Coordinates of C-alpha atoms in Angstrom, one line a residue:
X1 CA -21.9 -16.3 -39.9
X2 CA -18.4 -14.3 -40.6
X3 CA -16.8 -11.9 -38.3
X4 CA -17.7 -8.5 -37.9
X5 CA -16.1 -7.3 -34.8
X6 CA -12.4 -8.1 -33.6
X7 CA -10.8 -7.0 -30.4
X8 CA -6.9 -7.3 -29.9
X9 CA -5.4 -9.0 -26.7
X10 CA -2.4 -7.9 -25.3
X11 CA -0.8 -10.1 -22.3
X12 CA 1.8 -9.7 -20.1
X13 CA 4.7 -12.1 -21.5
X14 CA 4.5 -14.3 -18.1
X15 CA 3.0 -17.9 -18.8
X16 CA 0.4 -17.6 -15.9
X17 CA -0.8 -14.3 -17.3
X18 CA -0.8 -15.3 -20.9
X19 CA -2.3 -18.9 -21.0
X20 CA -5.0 -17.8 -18.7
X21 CA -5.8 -14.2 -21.2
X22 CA -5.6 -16.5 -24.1
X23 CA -7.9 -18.8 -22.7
X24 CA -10.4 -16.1 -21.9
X25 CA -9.9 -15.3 -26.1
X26 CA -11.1 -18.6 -26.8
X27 CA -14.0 -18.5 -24.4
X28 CA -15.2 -15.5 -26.3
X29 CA -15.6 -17.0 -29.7
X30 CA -16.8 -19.9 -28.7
X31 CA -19.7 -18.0 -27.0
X32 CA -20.3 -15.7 -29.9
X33 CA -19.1 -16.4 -33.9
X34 CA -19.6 -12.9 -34.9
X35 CA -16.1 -12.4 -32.4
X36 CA -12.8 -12.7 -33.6
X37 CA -9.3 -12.0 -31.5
X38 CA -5.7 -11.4 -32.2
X39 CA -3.3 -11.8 -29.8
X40 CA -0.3 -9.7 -29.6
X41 CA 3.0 -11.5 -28.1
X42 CA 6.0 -9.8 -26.5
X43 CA 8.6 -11.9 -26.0
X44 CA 10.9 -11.8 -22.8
X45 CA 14.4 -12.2 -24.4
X46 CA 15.3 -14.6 -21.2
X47 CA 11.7 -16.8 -21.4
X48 CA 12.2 -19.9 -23.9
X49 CA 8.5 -21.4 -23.3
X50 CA 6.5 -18.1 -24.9
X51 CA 7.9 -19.9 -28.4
X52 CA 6.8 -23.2 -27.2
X53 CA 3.4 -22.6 -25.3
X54 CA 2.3 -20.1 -28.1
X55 CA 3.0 -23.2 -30.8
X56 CA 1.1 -25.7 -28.7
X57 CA -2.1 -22.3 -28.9
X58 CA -1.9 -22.0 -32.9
X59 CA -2.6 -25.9 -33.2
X60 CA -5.3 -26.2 -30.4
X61 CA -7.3 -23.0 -31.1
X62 CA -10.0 -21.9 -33.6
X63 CA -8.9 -20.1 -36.3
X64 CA -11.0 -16.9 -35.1
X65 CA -8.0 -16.3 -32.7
X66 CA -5.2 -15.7 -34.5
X67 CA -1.6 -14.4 -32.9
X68 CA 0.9 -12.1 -34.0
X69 CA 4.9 -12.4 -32.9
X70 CA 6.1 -9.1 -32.1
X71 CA 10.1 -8.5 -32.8
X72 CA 11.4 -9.4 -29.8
X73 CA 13.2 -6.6 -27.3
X74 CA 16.2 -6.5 -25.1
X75 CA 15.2 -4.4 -22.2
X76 CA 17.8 -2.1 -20.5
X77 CA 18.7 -2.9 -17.0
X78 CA 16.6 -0.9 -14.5
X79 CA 16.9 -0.2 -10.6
X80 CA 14.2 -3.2 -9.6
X81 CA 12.5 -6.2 -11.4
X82 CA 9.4 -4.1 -11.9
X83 CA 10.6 -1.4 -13.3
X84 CA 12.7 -2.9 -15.7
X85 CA 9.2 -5.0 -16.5
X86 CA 7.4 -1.9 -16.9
X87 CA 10.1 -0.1 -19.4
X88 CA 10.4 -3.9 -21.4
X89 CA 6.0 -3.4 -22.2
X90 CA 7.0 0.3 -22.5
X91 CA 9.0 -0.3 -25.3
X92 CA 6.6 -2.5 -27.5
X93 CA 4.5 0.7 -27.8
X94 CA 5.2 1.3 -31.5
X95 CA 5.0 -2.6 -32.4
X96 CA 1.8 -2.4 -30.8
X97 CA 0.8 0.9 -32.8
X98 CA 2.0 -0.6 -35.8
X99 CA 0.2 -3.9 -35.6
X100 CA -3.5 -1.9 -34.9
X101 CA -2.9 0.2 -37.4
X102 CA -2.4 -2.2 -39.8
X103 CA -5.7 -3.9 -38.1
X104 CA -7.8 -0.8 -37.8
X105 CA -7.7 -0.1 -41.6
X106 CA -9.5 -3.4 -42.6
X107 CA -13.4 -3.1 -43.0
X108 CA -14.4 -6.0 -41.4
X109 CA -14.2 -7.4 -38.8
X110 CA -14.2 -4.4 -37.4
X111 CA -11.5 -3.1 -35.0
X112 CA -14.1 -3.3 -31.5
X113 CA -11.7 -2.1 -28.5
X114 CA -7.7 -3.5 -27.1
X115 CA -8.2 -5.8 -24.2
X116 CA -4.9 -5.5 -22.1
X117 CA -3.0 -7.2 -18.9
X118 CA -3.2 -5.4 -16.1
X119 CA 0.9 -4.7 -15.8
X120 CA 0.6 -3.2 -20.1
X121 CA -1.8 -0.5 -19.0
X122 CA 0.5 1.8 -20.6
X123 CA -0.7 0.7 -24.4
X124 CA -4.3 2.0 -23.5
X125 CA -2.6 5.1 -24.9
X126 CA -2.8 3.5 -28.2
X127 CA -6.7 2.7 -28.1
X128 CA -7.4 6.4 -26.9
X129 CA -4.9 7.0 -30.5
X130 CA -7.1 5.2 -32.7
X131 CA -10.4 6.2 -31.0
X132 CA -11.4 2.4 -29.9
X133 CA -12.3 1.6 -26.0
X134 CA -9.6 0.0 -24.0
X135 CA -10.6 -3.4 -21.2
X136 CA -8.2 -4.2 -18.2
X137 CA -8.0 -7.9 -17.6
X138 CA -7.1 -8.8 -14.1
X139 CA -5.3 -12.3 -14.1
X140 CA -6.1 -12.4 -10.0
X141 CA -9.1 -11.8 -8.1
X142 CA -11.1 -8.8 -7.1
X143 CA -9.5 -8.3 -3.9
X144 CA -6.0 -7.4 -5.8
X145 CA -8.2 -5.2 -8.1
X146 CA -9.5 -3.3 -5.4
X147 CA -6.2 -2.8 -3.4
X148 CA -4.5 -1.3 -6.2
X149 CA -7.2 1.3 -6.5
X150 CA -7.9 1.9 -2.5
X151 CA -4.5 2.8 -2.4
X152 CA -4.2 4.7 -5.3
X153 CA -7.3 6.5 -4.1
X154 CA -5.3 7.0 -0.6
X155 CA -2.3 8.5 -1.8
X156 CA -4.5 10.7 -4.6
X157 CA -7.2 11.6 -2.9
X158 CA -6.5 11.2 0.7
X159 CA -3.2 12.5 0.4
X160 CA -1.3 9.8 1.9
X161 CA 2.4 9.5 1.1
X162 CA 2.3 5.6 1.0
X163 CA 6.3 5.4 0.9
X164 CA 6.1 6.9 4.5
X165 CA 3.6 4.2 5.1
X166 CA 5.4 2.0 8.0
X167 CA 4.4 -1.6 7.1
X168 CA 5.6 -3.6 10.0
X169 CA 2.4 -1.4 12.1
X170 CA 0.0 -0.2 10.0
X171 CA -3.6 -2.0 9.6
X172 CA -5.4 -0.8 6.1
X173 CA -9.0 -0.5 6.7
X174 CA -9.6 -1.9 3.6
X175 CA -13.5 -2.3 2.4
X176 CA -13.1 -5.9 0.6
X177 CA -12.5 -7.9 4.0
X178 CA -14.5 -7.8 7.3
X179 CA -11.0 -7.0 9.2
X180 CA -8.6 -4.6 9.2
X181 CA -5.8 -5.4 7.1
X182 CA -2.3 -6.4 8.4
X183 CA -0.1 -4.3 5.7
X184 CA 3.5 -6.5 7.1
X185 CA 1.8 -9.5 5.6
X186 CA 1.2 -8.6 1.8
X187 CA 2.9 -4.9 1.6
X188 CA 6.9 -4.4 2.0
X189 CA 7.8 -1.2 3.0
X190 CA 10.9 -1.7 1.3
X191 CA 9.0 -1.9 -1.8
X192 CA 7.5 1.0 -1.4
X193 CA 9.8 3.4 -0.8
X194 CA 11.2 2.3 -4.5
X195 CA 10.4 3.5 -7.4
X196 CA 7.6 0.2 -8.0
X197 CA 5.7 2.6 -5.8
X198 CA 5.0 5.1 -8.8
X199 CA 4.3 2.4 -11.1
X200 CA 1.9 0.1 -9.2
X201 CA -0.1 3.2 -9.1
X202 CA 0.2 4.1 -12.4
X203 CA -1.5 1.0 -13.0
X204 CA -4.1 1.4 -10.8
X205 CA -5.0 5.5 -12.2
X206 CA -4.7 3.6 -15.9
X207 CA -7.3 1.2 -15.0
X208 CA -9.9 4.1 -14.4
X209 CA -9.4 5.4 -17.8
X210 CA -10.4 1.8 -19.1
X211 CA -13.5 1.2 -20.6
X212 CA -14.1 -1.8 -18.4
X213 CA -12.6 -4.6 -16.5
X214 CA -12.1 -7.9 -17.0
X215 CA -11.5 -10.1 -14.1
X216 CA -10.3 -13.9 -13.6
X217 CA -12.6 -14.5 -10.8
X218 CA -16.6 -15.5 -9.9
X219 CA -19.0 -13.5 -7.6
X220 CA -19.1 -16.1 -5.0
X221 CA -15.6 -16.6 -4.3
X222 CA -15.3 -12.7 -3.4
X223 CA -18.6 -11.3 -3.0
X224 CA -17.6 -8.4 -0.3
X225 CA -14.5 -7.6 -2.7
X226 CA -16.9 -7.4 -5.6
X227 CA -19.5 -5.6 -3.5
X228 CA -17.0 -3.2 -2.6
X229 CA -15.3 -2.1 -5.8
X230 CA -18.6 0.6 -6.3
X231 CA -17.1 2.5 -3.3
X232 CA -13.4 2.6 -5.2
X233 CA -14.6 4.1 -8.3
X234 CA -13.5 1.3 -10.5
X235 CA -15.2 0.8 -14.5
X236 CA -17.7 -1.6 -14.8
X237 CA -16.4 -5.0 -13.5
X238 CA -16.9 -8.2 -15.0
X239 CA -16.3 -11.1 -13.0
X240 CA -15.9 -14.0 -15.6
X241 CA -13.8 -16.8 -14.1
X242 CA -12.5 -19.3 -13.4
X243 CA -10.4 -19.2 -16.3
X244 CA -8.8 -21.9 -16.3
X245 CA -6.8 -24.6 -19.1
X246 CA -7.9 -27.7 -17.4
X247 CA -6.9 -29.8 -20.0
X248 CA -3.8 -32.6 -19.1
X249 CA -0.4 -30.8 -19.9
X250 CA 1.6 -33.1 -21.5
X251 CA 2.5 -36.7 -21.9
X252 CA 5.5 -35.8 -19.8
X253 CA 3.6 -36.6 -16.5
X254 CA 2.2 -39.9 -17.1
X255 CA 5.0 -41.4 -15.0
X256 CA 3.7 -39.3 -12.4
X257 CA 0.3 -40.0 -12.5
X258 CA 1.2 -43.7 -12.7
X259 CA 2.4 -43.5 -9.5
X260 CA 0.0 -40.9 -7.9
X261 CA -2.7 -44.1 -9.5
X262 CA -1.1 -46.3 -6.8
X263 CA -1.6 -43.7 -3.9
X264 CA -5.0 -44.1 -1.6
X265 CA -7.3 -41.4 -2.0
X266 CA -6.3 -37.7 -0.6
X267 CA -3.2 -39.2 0.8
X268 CA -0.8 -37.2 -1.3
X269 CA 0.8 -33.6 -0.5
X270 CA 1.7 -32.1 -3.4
X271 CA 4.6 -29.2 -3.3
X272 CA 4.7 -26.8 -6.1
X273 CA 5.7 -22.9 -6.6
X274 CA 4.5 -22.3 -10.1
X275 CA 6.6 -20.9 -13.4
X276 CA 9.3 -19.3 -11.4
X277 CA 9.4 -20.8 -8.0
X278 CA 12.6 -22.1 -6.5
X279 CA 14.9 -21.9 -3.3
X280 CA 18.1 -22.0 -2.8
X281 CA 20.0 -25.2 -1.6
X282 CA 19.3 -24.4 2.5
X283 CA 15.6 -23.8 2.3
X284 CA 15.8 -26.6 0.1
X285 CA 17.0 -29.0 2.8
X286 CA 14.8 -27.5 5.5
X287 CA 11.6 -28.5 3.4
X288 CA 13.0 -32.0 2.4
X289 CA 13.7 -32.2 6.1
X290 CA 9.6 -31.4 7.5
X291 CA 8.5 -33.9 4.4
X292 CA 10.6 -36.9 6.2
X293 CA 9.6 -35.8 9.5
X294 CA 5.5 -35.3 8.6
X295 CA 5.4 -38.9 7.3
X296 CA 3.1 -37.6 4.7
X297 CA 2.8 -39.3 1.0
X298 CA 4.7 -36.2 -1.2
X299 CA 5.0 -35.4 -4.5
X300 CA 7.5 -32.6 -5.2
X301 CA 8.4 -30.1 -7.6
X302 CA 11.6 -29.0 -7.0
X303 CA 13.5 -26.7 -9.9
X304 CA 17.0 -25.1 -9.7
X305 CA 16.8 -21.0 -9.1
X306 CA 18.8 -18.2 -11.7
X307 CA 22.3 -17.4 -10.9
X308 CA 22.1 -14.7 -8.7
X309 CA 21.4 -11.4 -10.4
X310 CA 19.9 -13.0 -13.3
X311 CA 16.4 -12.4 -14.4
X312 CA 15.5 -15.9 -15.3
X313 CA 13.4 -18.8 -15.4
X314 CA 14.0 -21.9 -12.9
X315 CA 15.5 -25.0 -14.3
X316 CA 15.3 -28.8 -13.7
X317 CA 18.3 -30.1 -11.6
X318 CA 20.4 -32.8 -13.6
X319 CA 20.4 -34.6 -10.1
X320 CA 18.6 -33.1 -7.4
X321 CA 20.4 -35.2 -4.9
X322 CA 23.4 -32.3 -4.9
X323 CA 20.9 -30.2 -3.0
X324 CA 18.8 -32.7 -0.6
X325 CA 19.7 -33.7 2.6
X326 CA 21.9 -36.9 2.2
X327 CA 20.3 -40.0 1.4
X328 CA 16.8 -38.0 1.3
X329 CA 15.7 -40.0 -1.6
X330 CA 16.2 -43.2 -0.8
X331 CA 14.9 -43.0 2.6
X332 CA 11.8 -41.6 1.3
X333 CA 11.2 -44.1 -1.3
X334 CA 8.6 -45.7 -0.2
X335 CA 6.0 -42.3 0.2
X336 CA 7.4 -40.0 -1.6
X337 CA 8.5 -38.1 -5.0
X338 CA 10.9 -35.8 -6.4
X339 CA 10.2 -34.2 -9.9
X340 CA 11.3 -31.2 -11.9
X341 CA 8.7 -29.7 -13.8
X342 CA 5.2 -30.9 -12.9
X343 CA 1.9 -30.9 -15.3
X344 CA -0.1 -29.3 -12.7
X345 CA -3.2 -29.6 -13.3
X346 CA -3.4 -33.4 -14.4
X347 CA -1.9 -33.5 -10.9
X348 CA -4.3 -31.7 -8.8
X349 CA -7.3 -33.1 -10.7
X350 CA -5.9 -36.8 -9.2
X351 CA -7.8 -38.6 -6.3
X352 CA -4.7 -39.1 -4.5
X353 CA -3.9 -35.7 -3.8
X354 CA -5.1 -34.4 -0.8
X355 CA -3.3 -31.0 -0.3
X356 CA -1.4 -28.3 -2.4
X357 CA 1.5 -26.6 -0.5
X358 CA 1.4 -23.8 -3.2
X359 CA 2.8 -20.0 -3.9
X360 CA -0.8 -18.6 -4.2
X361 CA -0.1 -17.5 -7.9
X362 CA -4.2 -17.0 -8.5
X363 CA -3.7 -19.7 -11.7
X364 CA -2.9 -22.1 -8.9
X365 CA -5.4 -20.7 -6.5
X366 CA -8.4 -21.0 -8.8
X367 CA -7.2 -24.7 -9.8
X368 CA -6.8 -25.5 -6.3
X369 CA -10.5 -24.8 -5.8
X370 CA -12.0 -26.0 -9.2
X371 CA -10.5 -29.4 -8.6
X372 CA -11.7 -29.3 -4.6
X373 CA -8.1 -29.4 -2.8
X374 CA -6.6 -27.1 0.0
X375 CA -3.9 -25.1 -0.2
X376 CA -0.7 -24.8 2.8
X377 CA 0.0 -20.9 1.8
X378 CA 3.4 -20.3 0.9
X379 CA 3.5 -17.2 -1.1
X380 CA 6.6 -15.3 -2.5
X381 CA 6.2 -12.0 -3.7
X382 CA 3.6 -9.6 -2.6
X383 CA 0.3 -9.8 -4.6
X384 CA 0.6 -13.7 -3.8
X385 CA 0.8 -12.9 -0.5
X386 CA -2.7 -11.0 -0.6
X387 CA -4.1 -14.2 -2.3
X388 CA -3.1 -16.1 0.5
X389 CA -3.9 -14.2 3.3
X390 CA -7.6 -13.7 1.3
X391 CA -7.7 -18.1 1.4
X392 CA -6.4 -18.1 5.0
X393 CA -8.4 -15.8 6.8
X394 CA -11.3 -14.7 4.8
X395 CA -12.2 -17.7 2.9
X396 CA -11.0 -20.4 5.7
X397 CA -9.9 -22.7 2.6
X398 CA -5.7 -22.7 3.7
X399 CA -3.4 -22.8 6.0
X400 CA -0.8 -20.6 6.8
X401 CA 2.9 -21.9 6.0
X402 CA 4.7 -18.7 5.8
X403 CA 2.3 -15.6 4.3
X404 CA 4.7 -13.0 5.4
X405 CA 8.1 -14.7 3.4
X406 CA 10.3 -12.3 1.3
X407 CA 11.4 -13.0 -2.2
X408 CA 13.1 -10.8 -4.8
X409 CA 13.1 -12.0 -8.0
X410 CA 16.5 -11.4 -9.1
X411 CA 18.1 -11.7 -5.1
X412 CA 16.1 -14.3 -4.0
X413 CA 15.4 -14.7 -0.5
X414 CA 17.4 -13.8 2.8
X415 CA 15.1 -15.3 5.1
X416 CA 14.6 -19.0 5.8
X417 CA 11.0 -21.3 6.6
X418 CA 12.0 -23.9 9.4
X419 CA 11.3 -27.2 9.0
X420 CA 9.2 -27.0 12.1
X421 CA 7.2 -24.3 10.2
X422 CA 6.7 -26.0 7.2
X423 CA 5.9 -29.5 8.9
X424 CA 3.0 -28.0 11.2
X425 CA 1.6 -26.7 8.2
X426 CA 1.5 -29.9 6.6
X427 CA 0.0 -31.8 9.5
X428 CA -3.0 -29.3 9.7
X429 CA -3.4 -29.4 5.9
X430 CA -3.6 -33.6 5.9
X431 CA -4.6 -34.4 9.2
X432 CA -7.4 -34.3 12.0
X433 CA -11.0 -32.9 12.0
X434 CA -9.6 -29.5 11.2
X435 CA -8.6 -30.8 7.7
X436 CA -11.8 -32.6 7.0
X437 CA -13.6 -29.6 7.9
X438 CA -11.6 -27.5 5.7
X439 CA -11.9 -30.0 2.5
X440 CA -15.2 -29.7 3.0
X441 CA -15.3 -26.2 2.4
X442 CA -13.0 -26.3 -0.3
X443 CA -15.9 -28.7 -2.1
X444 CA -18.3 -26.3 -1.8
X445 CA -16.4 -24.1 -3.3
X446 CA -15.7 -25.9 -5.8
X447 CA -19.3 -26.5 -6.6
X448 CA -19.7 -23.1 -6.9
X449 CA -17.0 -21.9 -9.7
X450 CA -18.5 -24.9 -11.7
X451 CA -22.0 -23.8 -11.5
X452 CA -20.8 -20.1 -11.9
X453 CA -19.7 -20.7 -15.7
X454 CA -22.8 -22.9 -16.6
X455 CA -25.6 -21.6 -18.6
X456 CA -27.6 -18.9 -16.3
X457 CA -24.3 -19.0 -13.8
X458 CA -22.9 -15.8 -12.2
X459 CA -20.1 -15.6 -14.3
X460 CA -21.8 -16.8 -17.5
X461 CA -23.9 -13.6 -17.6
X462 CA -21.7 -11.1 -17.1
X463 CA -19.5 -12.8 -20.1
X464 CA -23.0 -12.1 -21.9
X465 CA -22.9 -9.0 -20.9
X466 CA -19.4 -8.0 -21.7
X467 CA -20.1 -9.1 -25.4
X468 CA -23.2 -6.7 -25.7
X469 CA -21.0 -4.0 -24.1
X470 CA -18.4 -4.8 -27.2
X471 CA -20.9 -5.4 -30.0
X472 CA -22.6 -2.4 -29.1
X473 CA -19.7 0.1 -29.8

């Protein structure tokens, strides 16, 4: 059967948001042949891997997705990282116009409705232009979902100046958990009195005027969140996840896993901070530090951070030995590894590994669970820290490293994670009943997401029920 309805995807340029939206393309039209997608790719002028990663798509993926390079932009500089991130989508407004337009006058397949991230909810504009229905996808869970609208709905509704909101007090009732919400763990309040205020909002008041939601989560991993969005307000919701890339990376890791193959089972601690996660050479030393004094079996990710000031991507070190503690590596031989890059999820699928010291990027928290292995929270910017506060205290699957840490993405941190910190997190993540208690529950989970995108599974419906949504405009 041809085509005879095409929606066009447009991600956020950040390799955990676009992998994960381009795999929810190709889960589409493999579920339905009358579907076809074309994927719209803005290019951060300081991100080399978008070339790369969307290469490795074109040759992997049907030809029912196809993607389209926009020209790429050089953003001005702005007061804060997400407001210069929010003027760089800004600007690909007229590509974007320009690229429907040239979709919307074919006569099949027929233009269905723009499906975009939840940080370009500014190019909904362009679907209310051309008269087609505009979908929100939601890289993270439900529970981010539905903050961003309670507190859009207390500063709109309510009244509430939220940049008057004092962070290092306030509790949030907030209807996803059972609890009260600590607002110094996940919200800054020097973030807030910044201009991100207006935009994270902005986001949030967008989303309403979507036709729908799309969201990288299952109803059993966040039932009160999902339960609770009715009360917000929110567009349908469709909880389709996980969405996940689970096949192995690249043939760069087979050293790895050659080694991790010699490691008994669930011995390993693996430490790793996602696309742009680094520390500067202290913190550095005070993790290498509670590795040697844990005794634990570690394998470790450990990438050089920007130049100050820069807006960039982390690096592999040359050496890494210039920022370990003296003679680190060789007295760690015997248990433990230092690598740059690391093909994550060939990693975390391994027998050996037995715990995930991990930002709480939701990519990494959903992979965590689908291949059945805790997580030591360590997140570093602010929607991470809601993920991890969500697996530390409402879903009992982590520990708590550090929940409350401060990083800027162009400053870095000020603050520092002692190594006594970071070691008592390992030991409850590896050892004693507490651990085995807590991998059990991590199974379970497990067991769940899997059975949630089989045939008849919570999240297999409602991607069923998404397409009828689509195919009935």
């Amino acid at each position: 059967m041809s085509t005879t309805s095409e929606l066009v995807f447009i991600p956020f340029p950040a390799l955990g948001h676009l992998v994960s939206m381009v795999e929810m393309a190709r889960r589409l039209v493999d579920r339905d042949d009358r579907l076809s997608v074309t994927v719209l790719i803005m290019k951060f002028p300081f991100d080399s891997k978008i070339d790369s990663t969307v290469e490795s798509f074109t040759t992997s993926i049907t030809t029912r997705i196809r993607f389209v390079l926009l020209p790429q932009l050089n953003p001005s500089p702005e007061t804060s990282p997400m407001a210069l991130l929010n003027q760089f989508v800004e600007s690909y407004k007229a590509d974007v116009r320009g690229a429907v337009a040239d979709l919307s006058t074919c006569s099949l397949p027929r233009l269905k409705g723009l499906v975009v991230d939840m940080f370009c909810t500014s190019i909904i504009d362009v679907a209310v232009e051309f008269g087609v229905p505009s979908y929100v996808f939601i890289p993270s869970g439900v529970a981010v979902l539905g903050l961003m609208l309670y507190l859009q709905s207390l500063q709109d509704e309510q009244h509430m100046d939220l940049t008057k909101l004092k962070c290092s007090d306030a509790e949030l009732d907030f209807p996803c958990f059972a609890n009260p919400l600590p607002a110094a763990k996940f919200l800054p309040a020097e973030t807030l009195m910044k201009e991100d205020s207006r935009i994270f909002l902005g986001h949030a008041r967008k989303f309403r005027e979507s036709k729908g939601i799309l969201v990288n989560t299952f109803a059993e991993l966040e039932p009160r969140a999902v339960e609770a969005l009715a009360g917000l307000g929110a567009p349908v919701v469709y909880p389709v996840g996980p969405i996940l890339n689970i096949e192995v990376e690249s043939k760069k890791g087979f050293e790895i896993l050659d080694w991790l193959h010699q490691q008994p089972d669930a011995s390993v601690v693996f430490l790793c901070f996602g696309s742009y996660g680094s520390f500067d050479e202290e913190q550095v030393k005070e993790i290498a530090c509670a590795l040697e004094r844990s005794r634990c079996r570690f394998l470790w990710s450990l990438r050089r951070p920007p130049a100050k000031g820069k807006l960039e991507a982390p690096c592999d070190y040359a050496d890494p030995t210039e920022v370990l503690p003296e003679g680190f590596i060789d007295r760690t031989a015997g248990v433990g590894r230092v690598i740059g890059w690391a093909p994550q999820v060939a990693i975390l699928a391994h027998q050996a590994i037995g715990g995930f010291v991990s930002h709480c990027g939701w990519n990494s928290t959903l992979e965590s669970i689908w291949f059945g292995v805790p997580v030591a929270a360590w997140p570093q910017y602010a929607e991470q820290q809601f993920n991890a506060f969500q697996l530390v205290v409402e879903l009992s699957l982590a520990v708590e490293i550090k929940i409350d840490y401060r990083r800027d993405l162009v400053k870095g941190s000020e603050s520092i994670v002692t190594a006594d910190e970071i070691e008592r997190g390992i030991r409850r993540l590896m050892d004693g009943e507490e651990a085995e208690e807590r991998r059990k529950k991590v199974k379970e989970a497990s067991e769940k997401s899997r059975k949630a995108l089989m045939e008849g599974g919570s999240s297999y419906l409602s991607l069923g029920r998404f397409i009828e949504d689509v195919s009935s405009q």
